[in-house]
PDB file of C-alpha atoms in Angstrom:
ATOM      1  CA  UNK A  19     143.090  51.432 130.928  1.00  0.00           C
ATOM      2  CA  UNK A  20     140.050  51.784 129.150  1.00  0.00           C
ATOM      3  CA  UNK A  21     138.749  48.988 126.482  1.00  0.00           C
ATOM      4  CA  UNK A  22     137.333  50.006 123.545  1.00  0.00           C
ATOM      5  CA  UNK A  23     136.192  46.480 122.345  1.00  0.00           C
ATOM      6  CA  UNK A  24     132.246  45.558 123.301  1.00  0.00           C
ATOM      7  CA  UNK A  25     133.002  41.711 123.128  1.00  0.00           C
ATOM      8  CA  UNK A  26     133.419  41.727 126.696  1.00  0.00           C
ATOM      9  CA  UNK A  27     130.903  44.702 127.902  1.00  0.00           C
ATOM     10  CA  UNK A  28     129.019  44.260 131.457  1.00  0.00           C
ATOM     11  CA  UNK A  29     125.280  44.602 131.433  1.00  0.00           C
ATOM     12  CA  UNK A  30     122.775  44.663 134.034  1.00  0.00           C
ATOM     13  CA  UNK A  31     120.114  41.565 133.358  1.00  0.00           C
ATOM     14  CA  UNK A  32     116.788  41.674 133.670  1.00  0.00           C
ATOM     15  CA  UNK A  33     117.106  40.451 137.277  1.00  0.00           C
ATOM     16  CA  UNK A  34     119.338  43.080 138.085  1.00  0.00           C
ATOM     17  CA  UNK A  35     122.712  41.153 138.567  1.00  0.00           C
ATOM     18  CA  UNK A  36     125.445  41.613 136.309  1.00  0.00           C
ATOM     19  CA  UNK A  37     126.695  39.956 133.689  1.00  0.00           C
ATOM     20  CA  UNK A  38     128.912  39.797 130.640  1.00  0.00           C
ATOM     21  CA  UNK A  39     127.367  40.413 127.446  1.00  0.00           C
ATOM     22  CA  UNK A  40     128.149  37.515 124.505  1.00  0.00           C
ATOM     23  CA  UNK A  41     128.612  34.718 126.665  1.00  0.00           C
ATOM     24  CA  UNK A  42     129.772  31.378 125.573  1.00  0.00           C
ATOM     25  CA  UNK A  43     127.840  28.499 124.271  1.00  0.00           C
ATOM     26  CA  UNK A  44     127.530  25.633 126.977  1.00  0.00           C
ATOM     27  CA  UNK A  45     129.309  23.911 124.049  1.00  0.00           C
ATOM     28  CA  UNK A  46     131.754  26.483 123.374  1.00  0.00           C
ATOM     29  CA  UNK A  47     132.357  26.022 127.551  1.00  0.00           C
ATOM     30  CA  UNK A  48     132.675  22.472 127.535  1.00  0.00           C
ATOM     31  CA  UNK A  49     134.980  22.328 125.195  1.00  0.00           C
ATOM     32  CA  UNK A  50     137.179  24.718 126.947  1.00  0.00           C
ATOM     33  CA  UNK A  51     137.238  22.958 129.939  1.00  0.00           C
ATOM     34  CA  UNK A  52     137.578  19.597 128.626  1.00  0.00           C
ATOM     35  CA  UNK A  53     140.270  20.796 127.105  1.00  0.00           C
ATOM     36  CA  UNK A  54     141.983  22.664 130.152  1.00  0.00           C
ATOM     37  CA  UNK A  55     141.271  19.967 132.538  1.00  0.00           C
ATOM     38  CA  UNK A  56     142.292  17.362 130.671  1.00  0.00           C
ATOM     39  CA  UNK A  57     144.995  18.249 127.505  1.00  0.00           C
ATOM     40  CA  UNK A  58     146.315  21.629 128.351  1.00  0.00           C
ATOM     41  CA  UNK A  59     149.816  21.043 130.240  1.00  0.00           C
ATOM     42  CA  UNK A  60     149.903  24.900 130.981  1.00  0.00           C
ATOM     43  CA  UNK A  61     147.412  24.835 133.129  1.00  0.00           C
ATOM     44  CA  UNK A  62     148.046  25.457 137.330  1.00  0.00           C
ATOM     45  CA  UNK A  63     148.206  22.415 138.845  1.00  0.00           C
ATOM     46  CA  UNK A  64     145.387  22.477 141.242  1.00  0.00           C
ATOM     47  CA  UNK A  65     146.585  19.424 143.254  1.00  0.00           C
ATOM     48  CA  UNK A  66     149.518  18.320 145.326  1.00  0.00           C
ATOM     49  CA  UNK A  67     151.434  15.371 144.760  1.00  0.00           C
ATOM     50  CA  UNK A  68     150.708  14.783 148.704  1.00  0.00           C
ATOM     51  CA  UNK A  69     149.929  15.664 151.900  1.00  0.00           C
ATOM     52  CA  UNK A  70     151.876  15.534 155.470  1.00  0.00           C
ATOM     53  CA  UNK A  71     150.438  14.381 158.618  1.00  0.00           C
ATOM     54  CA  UNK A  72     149.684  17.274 159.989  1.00  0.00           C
ATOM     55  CA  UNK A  73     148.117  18.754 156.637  1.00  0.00           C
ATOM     56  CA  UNK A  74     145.631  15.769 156.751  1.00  0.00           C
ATOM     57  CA  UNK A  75     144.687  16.772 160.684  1.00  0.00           C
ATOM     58  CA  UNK A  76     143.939  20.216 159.136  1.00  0.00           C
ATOM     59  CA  UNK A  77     141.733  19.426 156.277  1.00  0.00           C
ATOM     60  CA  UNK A  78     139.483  16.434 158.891  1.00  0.00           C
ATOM     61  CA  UNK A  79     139.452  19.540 161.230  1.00  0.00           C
ATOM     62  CA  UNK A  80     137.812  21.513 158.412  1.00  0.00           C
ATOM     63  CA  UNK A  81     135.387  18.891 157.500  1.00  0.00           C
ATOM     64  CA  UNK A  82     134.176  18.759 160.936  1.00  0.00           C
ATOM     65  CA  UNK A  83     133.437  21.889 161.247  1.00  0.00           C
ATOM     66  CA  UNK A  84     131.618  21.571 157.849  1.00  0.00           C
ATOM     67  CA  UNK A  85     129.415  18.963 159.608  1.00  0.00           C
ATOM     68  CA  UNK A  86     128.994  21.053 162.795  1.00  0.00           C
ATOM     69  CA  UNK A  87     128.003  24.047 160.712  1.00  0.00           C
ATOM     70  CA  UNK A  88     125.228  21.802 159.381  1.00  0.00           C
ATOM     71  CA  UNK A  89     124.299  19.976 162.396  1.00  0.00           C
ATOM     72  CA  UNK A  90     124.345  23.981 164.030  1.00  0.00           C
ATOM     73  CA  UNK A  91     121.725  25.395 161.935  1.00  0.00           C
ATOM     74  CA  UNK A  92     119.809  22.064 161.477  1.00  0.00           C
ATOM     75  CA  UNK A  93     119.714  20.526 165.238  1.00  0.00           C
ATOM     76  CA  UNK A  94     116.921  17.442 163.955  1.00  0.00           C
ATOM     77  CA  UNK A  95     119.229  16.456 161.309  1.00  0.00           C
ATOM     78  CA  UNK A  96     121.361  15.088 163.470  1.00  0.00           C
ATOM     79  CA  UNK A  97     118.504  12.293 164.015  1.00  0.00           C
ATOM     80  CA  UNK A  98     118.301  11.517 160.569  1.00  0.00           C
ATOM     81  CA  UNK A  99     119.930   9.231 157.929  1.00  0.00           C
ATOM     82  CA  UNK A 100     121.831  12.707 155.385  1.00  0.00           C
ATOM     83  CA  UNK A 101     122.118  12.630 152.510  1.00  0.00           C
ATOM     84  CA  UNK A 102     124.383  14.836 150.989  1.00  0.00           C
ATOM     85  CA  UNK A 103     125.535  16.342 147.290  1.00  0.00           C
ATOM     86  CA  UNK A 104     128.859  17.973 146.732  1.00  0.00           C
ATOM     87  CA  UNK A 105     129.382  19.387 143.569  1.00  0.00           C
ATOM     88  CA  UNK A 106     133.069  20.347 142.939  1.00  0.00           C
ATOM     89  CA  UNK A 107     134.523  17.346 145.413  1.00  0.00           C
ATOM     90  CA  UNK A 108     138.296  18.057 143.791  1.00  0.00           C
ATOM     91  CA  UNK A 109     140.219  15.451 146.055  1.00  0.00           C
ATOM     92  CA  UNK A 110     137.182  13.671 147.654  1.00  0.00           C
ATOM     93  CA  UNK A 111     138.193  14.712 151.594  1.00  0.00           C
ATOM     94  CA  UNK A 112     134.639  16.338 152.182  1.00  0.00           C
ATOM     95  CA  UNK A 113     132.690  13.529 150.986  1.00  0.00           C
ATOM     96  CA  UNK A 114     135.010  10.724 152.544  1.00  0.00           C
ATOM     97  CA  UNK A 115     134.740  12.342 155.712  1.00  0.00           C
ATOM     98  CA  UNK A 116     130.876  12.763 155.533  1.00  0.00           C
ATOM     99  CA  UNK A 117     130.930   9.194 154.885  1.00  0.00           C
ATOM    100  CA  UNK A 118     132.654   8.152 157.720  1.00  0.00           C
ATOM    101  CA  UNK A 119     129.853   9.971 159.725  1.00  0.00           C
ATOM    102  CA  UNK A 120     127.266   7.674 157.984  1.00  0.00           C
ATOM    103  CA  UNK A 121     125.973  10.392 155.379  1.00  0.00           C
ATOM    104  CA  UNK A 122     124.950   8.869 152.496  1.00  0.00           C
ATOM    105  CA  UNK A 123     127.209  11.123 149.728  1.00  0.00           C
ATOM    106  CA  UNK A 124     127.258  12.088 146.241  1.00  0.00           C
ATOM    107  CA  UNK A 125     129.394  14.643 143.897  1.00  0.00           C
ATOM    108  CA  UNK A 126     129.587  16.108 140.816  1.00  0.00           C
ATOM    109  CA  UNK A 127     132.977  17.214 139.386  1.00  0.00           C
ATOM    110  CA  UNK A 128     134.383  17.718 135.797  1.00  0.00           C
ATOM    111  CA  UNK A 129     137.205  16.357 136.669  1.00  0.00           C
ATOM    112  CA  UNK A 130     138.055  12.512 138.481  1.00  0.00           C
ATOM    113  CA  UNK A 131     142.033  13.361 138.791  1.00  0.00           C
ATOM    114  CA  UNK A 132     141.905  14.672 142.252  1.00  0.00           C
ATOM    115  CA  UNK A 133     140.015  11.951 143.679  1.00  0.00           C
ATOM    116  CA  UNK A 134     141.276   9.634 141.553  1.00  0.00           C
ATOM    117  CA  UNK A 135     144.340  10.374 143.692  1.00  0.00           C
ATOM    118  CA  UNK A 136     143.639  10.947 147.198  1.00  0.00           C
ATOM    119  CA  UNK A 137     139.916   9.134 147.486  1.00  0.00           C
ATOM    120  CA  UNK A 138     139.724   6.330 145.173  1.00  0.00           C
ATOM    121  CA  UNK A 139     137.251   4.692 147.216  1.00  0.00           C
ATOM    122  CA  UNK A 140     134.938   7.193 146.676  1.00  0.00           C
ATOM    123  CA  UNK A 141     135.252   7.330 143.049  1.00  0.00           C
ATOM    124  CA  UNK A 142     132.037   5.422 142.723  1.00  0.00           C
ATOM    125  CA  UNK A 143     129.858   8.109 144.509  1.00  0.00           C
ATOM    126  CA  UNK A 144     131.115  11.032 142.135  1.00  0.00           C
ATOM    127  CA  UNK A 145     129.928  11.733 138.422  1.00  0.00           C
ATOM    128  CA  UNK A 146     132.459  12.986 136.366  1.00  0.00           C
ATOM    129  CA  UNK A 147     130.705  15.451 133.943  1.00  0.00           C
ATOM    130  CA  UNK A 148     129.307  18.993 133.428  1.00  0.00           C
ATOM    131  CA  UNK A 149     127.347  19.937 136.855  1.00  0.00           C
ATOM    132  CA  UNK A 150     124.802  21.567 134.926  1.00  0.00           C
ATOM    133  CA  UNK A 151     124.355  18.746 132.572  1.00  0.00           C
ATOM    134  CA  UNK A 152     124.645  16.121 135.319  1.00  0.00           C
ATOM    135  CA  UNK A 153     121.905  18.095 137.896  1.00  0.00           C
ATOM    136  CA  UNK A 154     119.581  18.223 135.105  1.00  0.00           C
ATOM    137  CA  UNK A 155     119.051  15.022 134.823  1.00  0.00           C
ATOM    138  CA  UNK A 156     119.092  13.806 138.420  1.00  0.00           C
ATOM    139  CA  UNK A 157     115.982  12.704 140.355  1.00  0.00           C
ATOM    140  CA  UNK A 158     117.104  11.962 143.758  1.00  0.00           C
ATOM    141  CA  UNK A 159     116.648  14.479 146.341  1.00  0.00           C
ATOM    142  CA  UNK A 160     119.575  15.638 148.957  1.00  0.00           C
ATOM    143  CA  UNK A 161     119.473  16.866 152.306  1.00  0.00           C
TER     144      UNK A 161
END
């Protein structure tokens, strides 16, 4: 089906990647997700209510391969004190588990109702915000 409207038409940037010409404002983006994270009832529910035993084995299982991924391709890390940035930490399981390995974590999501649900404890380490805006600003370094 072919679209005669150029409001959405793909170019090739300067780079070389493509793109979409006419994209959003970063206020015209914000809005959109404040408002479909937080006010649109529509919206796929990205969460579950909970999780069975054996769901939680799979999910630690994942994490540690996460960690042996990292340790893998970065063997004198595994002497040192990481410290680690997540950005998108949904329900908090990646950076609670990294935790519990002595990482020193952080995240960035635009959203605090995952974690706010399954992690609460590690509501403290996350800012709740735009990523872009939020990394912009930050002066800490991660691993």
């Amino acid at each position: 089906m072919k679209n005669n409207s150029k409001k959405n038409e793909i170019v090739i940037n300067k780079d070389g990647f493509r793109s979409v010409k006419n994209l959003p404002t970063n206020n015209k983006l914000s809005e959109f997700y404040v408002d479909f994270m937080r006010n649109n009832s529509t919206r796929p529910k990205n969460y579950q209510t909970s999780y069975s035993k054996k769901e939680k084995q799979h999910i630690n299982l994942l994490n540690e391969l996460r960690i042996y991924a990292i340790f893998a391709s970065r063997p004198k890390w595994k002497k040192k004190k990481i410290t680690s940035l997540e950005v998108g930490v949904g329900e908090g399981f990646t950076i609670s588990h990294a935790e519990s390995k002595g990482w020193k974590v952080h995240g960035i999501d635009f959203s605090d109702a995952g974690i706010k649900k399954f992690n609460p404890k590690m509501l403290d380490k996350v800012q709740i915000g735009d990523a872009f805006d939020i990394l912009n600003k930050m002066k800490q370094k991660f691993d």
